[in-house]
Structures are given as C-alpha cells and as structure tokens.
Short mmCIF file of C-alpha atoms in Angstrom, two decimals:
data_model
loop_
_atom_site.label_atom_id
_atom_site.label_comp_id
_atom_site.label_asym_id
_atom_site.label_seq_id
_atom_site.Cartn_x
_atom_site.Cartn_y
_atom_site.Cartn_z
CA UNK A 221 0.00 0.00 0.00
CA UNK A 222 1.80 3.10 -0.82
CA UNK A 223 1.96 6.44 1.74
CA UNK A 224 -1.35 8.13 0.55
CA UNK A 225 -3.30 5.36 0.64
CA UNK A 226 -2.18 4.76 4.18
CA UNK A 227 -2.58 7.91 5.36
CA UNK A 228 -5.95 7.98 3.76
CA UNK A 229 -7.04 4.84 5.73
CA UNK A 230 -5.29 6.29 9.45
CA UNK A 231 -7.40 9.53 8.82
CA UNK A 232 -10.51 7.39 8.27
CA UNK A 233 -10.04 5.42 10.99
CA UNK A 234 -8.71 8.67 13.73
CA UNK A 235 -12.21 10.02 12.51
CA UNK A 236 -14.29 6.96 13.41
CA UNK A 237 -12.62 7.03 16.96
CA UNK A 238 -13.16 10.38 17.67
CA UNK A 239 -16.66 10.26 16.61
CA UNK A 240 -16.73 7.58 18.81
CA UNK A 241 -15.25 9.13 21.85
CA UNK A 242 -17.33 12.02 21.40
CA UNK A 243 -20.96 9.92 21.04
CA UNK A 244 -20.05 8.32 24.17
CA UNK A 245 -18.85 11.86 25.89
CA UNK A 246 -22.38 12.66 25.27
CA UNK A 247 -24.49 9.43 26.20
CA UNK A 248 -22.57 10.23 29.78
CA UNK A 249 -23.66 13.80 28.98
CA UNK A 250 -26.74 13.01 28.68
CA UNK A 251 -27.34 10.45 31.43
CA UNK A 252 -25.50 12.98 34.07
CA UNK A 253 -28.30 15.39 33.23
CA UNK A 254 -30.96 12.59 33.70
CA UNK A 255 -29.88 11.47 37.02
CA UNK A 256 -29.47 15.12 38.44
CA UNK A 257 -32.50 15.99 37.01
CA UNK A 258 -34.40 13.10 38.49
CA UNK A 259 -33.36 14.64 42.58
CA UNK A 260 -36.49 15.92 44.25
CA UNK A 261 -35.91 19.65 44.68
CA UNK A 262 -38.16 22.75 45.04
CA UNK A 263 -38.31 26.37 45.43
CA UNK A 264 -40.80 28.11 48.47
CA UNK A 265 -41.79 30.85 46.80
CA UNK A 266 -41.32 32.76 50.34
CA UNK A 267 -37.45 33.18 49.46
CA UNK A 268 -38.76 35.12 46.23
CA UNK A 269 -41.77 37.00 47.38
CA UNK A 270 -40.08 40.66 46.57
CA UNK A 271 -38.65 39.83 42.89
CA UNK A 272 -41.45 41.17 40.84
CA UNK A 273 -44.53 39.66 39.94
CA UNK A 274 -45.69 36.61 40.34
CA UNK A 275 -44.46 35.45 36.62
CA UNK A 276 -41.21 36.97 37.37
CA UNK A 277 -40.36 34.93 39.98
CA UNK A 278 -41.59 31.82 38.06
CA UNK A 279 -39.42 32.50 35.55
CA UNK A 280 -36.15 32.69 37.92
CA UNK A 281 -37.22 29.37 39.23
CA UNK A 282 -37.50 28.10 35.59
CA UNK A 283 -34.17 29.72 35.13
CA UNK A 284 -32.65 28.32 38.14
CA UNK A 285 -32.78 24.72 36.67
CA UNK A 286 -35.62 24.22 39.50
CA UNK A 287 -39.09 22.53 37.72
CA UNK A 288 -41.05 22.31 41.15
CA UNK A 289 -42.12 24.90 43.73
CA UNK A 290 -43.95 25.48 47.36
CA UNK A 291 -46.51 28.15 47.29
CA UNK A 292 -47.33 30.80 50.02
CA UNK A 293 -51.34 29.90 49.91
CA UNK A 294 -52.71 31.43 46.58
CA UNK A 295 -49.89 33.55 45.80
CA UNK A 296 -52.54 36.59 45.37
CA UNK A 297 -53.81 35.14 41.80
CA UNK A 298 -56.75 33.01 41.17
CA UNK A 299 -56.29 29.14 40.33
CA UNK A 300 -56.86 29.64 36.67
CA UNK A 301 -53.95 32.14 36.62
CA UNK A 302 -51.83 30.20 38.58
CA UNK A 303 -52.59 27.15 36.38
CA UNK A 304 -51.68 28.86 33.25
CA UNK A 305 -48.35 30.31 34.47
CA UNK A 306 -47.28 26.90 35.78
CA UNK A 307 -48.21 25.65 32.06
CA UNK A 308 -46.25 28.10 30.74
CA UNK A 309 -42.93 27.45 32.78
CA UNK A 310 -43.39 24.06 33.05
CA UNK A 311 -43.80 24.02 37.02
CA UNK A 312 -45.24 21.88 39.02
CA UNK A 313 -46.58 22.44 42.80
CA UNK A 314 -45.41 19.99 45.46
CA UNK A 315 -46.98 21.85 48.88
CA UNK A 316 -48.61 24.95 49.64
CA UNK A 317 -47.80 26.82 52.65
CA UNK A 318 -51.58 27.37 54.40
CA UNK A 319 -51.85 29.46 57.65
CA UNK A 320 -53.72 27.91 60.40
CA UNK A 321 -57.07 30.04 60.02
CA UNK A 322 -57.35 28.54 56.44
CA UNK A 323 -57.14 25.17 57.91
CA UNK A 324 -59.31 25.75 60.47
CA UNK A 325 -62.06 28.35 58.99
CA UNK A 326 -61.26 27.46 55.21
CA UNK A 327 -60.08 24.01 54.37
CA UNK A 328 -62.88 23.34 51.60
CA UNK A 329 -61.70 26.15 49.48
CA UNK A 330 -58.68 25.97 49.83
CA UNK A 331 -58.56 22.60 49.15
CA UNK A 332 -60.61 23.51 46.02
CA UNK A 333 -58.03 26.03 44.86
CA UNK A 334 -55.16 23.30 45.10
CA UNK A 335 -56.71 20.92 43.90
CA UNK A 336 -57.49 22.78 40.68
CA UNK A 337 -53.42 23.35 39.77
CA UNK A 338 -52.47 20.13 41.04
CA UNK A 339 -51.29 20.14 44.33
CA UNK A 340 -52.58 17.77 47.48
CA UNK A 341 -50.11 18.46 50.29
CA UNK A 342 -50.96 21.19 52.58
CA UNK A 343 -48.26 22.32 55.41
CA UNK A 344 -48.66 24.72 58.05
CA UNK A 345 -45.78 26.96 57.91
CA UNK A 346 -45.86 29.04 61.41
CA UNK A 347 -47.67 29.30 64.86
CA UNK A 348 -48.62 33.15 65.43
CA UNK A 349 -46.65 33.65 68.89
CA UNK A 350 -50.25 33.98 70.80
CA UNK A 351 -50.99 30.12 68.93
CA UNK A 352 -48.20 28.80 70.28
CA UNK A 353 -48.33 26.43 73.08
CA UNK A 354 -46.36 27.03 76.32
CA UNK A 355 -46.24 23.07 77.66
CA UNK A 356 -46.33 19.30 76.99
CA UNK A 357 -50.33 19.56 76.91
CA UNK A 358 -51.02 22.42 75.08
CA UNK A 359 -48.58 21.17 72.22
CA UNK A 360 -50.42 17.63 72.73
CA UNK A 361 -53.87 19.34 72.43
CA UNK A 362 -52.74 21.06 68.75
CA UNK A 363 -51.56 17.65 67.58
CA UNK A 364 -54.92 16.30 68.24
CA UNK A 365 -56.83 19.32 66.47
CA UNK A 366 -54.02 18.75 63.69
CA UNK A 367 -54.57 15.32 63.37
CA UNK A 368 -58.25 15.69 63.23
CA UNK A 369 -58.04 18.28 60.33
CA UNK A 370 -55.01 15.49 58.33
CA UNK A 371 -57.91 12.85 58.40
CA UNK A 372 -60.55 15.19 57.29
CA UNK A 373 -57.73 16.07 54.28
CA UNK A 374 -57.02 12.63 53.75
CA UNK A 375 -60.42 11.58 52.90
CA UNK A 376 -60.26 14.31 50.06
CA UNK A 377 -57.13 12.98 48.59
CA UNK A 378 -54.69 15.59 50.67
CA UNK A 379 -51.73 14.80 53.34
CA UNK A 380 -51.08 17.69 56.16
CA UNK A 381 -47.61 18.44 57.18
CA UNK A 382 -46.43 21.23 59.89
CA UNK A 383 -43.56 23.22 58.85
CA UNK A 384 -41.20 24.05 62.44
CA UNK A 385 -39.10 27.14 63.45
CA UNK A 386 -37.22 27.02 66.56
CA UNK A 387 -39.36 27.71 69.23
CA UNK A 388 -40.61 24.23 68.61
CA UNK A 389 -37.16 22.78 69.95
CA UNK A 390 -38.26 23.95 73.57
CA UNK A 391 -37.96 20.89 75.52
CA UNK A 392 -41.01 19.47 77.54
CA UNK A 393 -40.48 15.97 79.87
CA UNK A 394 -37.41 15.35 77.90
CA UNK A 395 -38.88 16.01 74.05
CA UNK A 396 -39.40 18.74 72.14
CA UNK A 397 -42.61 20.40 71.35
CA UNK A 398 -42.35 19.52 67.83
CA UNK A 399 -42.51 15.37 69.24
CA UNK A 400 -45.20 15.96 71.43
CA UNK A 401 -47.30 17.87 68.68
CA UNK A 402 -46.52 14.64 66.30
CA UNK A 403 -47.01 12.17 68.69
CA UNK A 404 -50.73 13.49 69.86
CA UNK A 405 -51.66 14.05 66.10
CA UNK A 406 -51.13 10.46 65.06
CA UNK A 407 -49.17 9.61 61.93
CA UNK A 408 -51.88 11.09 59.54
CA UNK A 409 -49.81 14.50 59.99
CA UNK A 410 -46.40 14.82 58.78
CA UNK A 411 -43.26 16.84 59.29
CA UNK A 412 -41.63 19.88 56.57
CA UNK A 413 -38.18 19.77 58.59
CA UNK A 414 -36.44 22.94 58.50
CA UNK A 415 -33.24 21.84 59.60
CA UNK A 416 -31.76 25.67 59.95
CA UNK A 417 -34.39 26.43 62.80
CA UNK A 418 -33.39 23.37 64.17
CA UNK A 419 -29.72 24.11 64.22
CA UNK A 420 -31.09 27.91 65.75
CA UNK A 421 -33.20 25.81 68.01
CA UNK A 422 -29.99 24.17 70.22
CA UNK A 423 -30.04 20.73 68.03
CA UNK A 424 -28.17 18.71 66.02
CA UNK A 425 -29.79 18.60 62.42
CA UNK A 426 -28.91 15.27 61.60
CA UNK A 427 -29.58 13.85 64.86
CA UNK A 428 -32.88 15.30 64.92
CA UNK A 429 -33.40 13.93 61.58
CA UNK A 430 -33.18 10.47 62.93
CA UNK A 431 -35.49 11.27 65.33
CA UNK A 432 -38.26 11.90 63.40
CA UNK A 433 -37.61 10.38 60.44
CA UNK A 434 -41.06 8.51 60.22
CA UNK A 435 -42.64 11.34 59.52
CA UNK A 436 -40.57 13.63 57.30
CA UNK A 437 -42.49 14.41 53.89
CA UNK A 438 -39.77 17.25 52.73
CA UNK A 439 -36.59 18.98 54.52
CA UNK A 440 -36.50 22.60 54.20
CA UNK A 441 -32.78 23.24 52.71
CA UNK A 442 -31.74 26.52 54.23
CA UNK A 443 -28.37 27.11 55.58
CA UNK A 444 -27.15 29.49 58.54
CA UNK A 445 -24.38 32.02 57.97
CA UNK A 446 -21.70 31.92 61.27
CA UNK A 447 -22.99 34.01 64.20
CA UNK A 448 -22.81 37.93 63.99
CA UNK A 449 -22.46 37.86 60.11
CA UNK A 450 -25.12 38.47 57.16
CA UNK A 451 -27.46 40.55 59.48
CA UNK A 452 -28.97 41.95 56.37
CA UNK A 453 -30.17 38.57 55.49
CA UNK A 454 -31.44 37.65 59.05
CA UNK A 455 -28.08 35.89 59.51
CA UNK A 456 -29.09 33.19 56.57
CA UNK A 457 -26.68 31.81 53.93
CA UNK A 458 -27.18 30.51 50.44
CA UNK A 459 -27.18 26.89 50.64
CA UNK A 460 -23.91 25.11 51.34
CA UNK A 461 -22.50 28.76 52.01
CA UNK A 462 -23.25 28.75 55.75
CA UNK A 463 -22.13 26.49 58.82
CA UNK A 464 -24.50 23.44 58.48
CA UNK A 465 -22.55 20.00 57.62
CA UNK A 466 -24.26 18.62 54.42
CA UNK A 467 -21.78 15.88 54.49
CA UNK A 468 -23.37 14.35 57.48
CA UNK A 469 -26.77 16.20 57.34
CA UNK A 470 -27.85 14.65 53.54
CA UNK A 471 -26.75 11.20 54.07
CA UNK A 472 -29.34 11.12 57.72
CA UNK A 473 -31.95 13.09 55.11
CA UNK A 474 -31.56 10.25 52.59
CA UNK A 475 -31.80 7.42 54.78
CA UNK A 476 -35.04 9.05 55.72
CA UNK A 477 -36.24 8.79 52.00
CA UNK A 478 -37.59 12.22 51.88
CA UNK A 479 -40.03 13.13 49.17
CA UNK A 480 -38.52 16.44 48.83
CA UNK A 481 -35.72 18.90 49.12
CA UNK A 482 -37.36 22.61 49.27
CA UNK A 483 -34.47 25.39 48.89
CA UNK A 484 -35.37 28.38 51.04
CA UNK A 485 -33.72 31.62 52.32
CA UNK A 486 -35.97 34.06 54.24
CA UNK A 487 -34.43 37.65 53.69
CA UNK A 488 -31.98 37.03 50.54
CA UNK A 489 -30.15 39.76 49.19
CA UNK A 490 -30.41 38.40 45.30
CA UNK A 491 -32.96 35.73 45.01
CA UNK A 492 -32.42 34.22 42.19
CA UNK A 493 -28.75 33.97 42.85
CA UNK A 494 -29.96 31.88 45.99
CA UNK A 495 -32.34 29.61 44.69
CA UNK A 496 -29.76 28.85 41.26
CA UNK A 497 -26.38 28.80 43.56
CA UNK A 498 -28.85 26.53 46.00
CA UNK A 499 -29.76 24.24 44.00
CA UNK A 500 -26.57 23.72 42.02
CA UNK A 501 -25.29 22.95 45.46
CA UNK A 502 -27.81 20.58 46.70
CA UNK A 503 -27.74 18.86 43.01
CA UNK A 504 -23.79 18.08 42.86
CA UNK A 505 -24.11 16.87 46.75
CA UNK A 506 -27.00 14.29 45.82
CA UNK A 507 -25.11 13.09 42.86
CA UNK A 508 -21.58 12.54 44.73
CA UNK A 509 -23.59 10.85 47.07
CA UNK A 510 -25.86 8.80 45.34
CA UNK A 511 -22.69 7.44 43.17
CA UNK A 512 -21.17 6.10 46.18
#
C-alpha cells in the first residue's frame, strides 16, 4: 500500500474514533443530566416574594434549573392564573404553605383552589406567637386538632404536614414540642423539617433527623451564615455557604427517604442567585452521594 493510501485509511479510521469518543462523551452527557435531574428539589416561593410579579419569579425558578415549587397559599392570583403560568414554565406544585385560620375556617376552598393546579399536600408553615403552646399539653392538644383536620384532608385525597421554626425545639419531659405535637396528632400528619431552625433551636440537624424520620415528607434546605455575620439577610446563607454540615446532614436526610428537598432563604439579598447557587449545590451533593 503506498503512503497516501495509508494515510488515507489512518485519517478514516482517527475520525471513526473520535466520533466515537465524542458519542459516548455525550451518552454520559446526557445520562448525568438525567440522574441530576431526576433529585427531588423545590423552590418556596417565600425566598422570592419581593422579585417582581408573580411570573417573574416563576421565571427565575425556571431559570434556576428548579421545575417544582412550594406556594405561600394562593400567591394573590386566582387558580386559573396560577394554572396557566405553571403551564407556561413548566412548574409543578409539590406543597402549599396554608396558615392555620385557612385550615381551620377554610379548608374546603382551599382545598378547592389546590386541587385545581395540582397540588394535594398542605403544610402549616408558622404558629402566630399567641398560637403557640407554652407546655407538653397544650402542644399535645394542637396535635390532636391537627390530626383531626389530616384525616378530614385525607379523605379528600390531601396529606397535612407542619412546617417548624425554633421555638418548637423547647424541651417538655425530655422532648421537644415539635414530638409531642406529632405524637398526639397520630401519623396522619407529617413533618416539613427545617433543619436551619433546628440548628437555631440548640439541636443537632442530623440527629434530629433520625429522630423523626417517620414522619418527614420534605426537609427545608436553608443554611445558617456563622454568628454575627449576614445581618442583612437575618443571619441566613445561600445553601452550602453557611455552617451546616451537608456531608453528614444529607446522608441522615436520605436514609429518611424524603419526598422532597425545598431550597429556602428568608431575607436574601439576590434571590435568584440563591435559589440557582442553591440548588446547584444541593444537586452536585445528591449526585456525589448517590454514586457512592
């Protein structure tokens, strides 16, 4: 074979192998993106409540690489509007944040309204200070009421879940508030974990995790920025910015098969920045870990 002929056949075969190399590069590509894109992680809509309107902020989620979202009740639109905007980013809604008067005063509407765009977990997100409890039996006595109004839900197709902060770490006859609520409602109610209250609360995350781990629907993912810093953002960091340990917190959070991972921040400076740098975080962490 003379020297052209040769080369001719190299260069043939070079090409072949890189097009090889490269349709494999992207089959790994391409199942990277399916795996990440397969973790369960959501926006509250809380953390974006001041950028712009309502489509706005959908759009940053969209942006962010996000595709689900927690709403703060009815986010001040009708269900039809609502409906159409999550159409049009392709969102869905995993829980709805419902204060306690809805529950108590207007649980067939608002069951109604979430129904219509899709959602059937309701969580109650905070205890006005003159609702909250001050012992063992008056926490035991909201469980009950709680766990009344989860059956009532469940018989429409809905699940209840109660959302802490850190007053409910306050310990009663050796467990916290937040134990003796569950424990009185009965396992019809279940648990949105913010672990950064719980850190602000005296406790270990990931301990606490184990705890209650029978009853944990999502985990709020919300970090806490070291003591005496980030006072313009009510001491909160973006996610995996602050002092909580992910390396031991997500592995306890995992073994607890949540259903979700809800990114939150409650004062950011630059929202969007949050929620994308948050979930690119939270992302890369579930990956590393589910590949060991």
């Amino acid at each position: 074979m003379d020297i052209p002929s040769r080369f001719a056949e190299w260069k043939f075969t070079t090409t072949i192998a890189a097009g090889i190399i490269a349709i494999i590069g992207m089959n790994q590509a391409i199942m990277a993106q399916d795996n990440t894109a397969e973790f369960p992680i959501a926006v509250q809509m809380y953390t974006l409540r001041d950028f712009g309107a309502l489509e706005e902020q959908l759009a940053a989620v969209k942006r962010s690489g996000v595709e689900a979202i927690e709403t703060v009740g009815n986010q001040n639109v009708s269900a039809e509007e609502l409906d159409a905007l999550l159409k049009k980013y392709e969102l869905e809604v995993i829980s709805s944040h419902v204060p306690l008067e809805d529950l108590r005063d207007r649980l067939d509407e608002t069951v109604a309204f979430n129904r219509a765009v899709g959602n059937d977990i309701l969580t109650l997100p905070y205890l006005d200070e003159q609702a909250r409890p001050t012992d063992a039996e008056g926490w035991q006595e909201l469980g009950r009421e709680l766990g009344d109004i989860a059956s009532q839900l469940n018989e429409e197709g809905f699940r209840l879940a109660y959302h802490n902060h850190d007053f409910e770490m306050e310990v009663f006859e050796d467990k916290t508030a937040l134990e003796h609520m569950l424990d009185a409602a009965g396992p019809e109610l279940l648990l949105e974990l913010d672990v950064a209250w719980v850190d602000r609360g005296g406790l270990d995350p990931a301990e606490y995790v184990a705890r209650v781990e029978d009853r944990l629907f999502a985990v709020h993912a919300k970090d806490n920025a070291p003591e005496g810093t980030a006072e313009d953002e009510g001491g909160f960091a973006t996610l995996g910015q602050g002092e909580l340990e992910w390396d031991t917190l997500l592995p306890a959070i995992e073994r607890a098969q949540v259903e979700w991972y809800i990114i939150e921040h409650d004062q950011p400076l630059d929202a969007e920045a949050v929620i994308t740098e948050g979930h690119d975080f939270l992302r890369d962490k579930l990956a590393t870990l589910h590949d060991e």
